[in-house]
Amino acid sequence: MYRVRCAILNSVNATLRLETKVKMADFNQPTVIVTGASSGVGLYAAKALAKKGWHVVMACRNLEKSERAAKEVGMSPDHYTVMHLDLASLSSVRNFVQTFRDSGRPLTSLVCNAAVYLPLLKDPEYSEDGYEISVATNHLGHFLLCHLLLEDLRNSPAGDKRLIILGTVTANRKELGGKIPIPAPPDLGDMVGFEQGFKAPIAMIDGKQFKSGKAYKDSKLCNMLCTRELHRRYHESTGITFNSLYPGCVADTPLFRNHFAAFRTIFPWFQKNITGGYVSQDLAGERVAMVVADPEFKQSGYHWSWGNRQQQGREAFVQELSAEGSDDAKAKRLWELSERLVGIASMVST
């Protein structure tokens, strides 16, 4: 009986040592949070980063869908964790941050990828916090997430820490896609909508009449302006790399699932056969992973782009942003107004 007991204890101890070893090895992996990783570019970025040996926290609204998607693209269970995050809810953002911290993982990088695009809306929809849903999800939710997780990135033992936000060609008037006037080009104006609290009936940052497509473009312009302001405020003191990127025209992304069926058919065909701008979700995900992990993208304060027209072997380049997207005074004011809307105080005086 004594020998049996000893054998059982030895087996239990061996199992515990193995589990500890696995956990230590697991926690030694660089950890990245990717928002909206249940489909599209976010999913394939998660896949590419997992292949590079990272542990990916897939921050998504639908946990079952995320688990299913990770398995479908062949991600190893050792390389990802699914956590609930609804960016349209500020309380959900705060809950996610606490859940992540409870996991004990040190954070190496944050990728703000998730977005909603509702081009067919005639009247605005509002988040549970009372903000227009596109801006609430794409900008304000990510803004709060970045704000809260800066502490985790700052305290991380990793030597190379990055915060990456996905932009879009349609929010940059320096590129053709940003000059197209349908429904309207991006323009935050004097941000009177934000100044006045951005609650119904206000639905646009500039305080003007609601246009769903422009609301999306404006929210993505906010993303790129906030990347610029993050770099200005925090890069020198923290060493964190802050960049945005455009991985090319992913014409069949699930981002367009709320568009006309005809658009979802014609647009990919047009990009493949007419402009040559088409990029697969898989390739776009690999490009996001490059900006997150590869040494050549360690410089901070840039907007990396692969351009709208793809050529064989084309490499990324630093894309100049529009006058509004490069406006430091506007970026600073947007930051201050966004802090007010999400209910936080500035981390540093500037």
mmCIF file of N, CA and C in Angstrom, residues 172 184 240:
data_model
loop_
_atom_site.group_PDB
_atom_site.id
_atom_site.type_symbol
_atom_site.label_atom_id
_atom_site.label_comp_id
_atom_site.label_asym_id
_atom_site.label_seq_id
_atom_site.Cartn_x
_atom_site.Cartn_y
_atom_site.Cartn_z
ATOM 1 N N ASN A 172 -7.883 58.147 -45.869
ATOM 2 C CA ASN A 172 -6.669 58.921 -46.147
ATOM 3 C C ASN A 172 -6.803 59.620 -47.494
ATOM 4 N N ALA A 184 -19.159 60.427 -48.825
ATOM 5 C CA ALA A 184 -18.479 61.686 -48.539
ATOM 6 C C ALA A 184 -17.082 61.329 -48.055
ATOM 7 N N ILE A 240 7.566 51.935 -26.366
ATOM 8 C CA ILE A 240 6.576 51.185 -27.137
ATOM 9 C C ILE A 240 6.529 51.728 -28.567
#
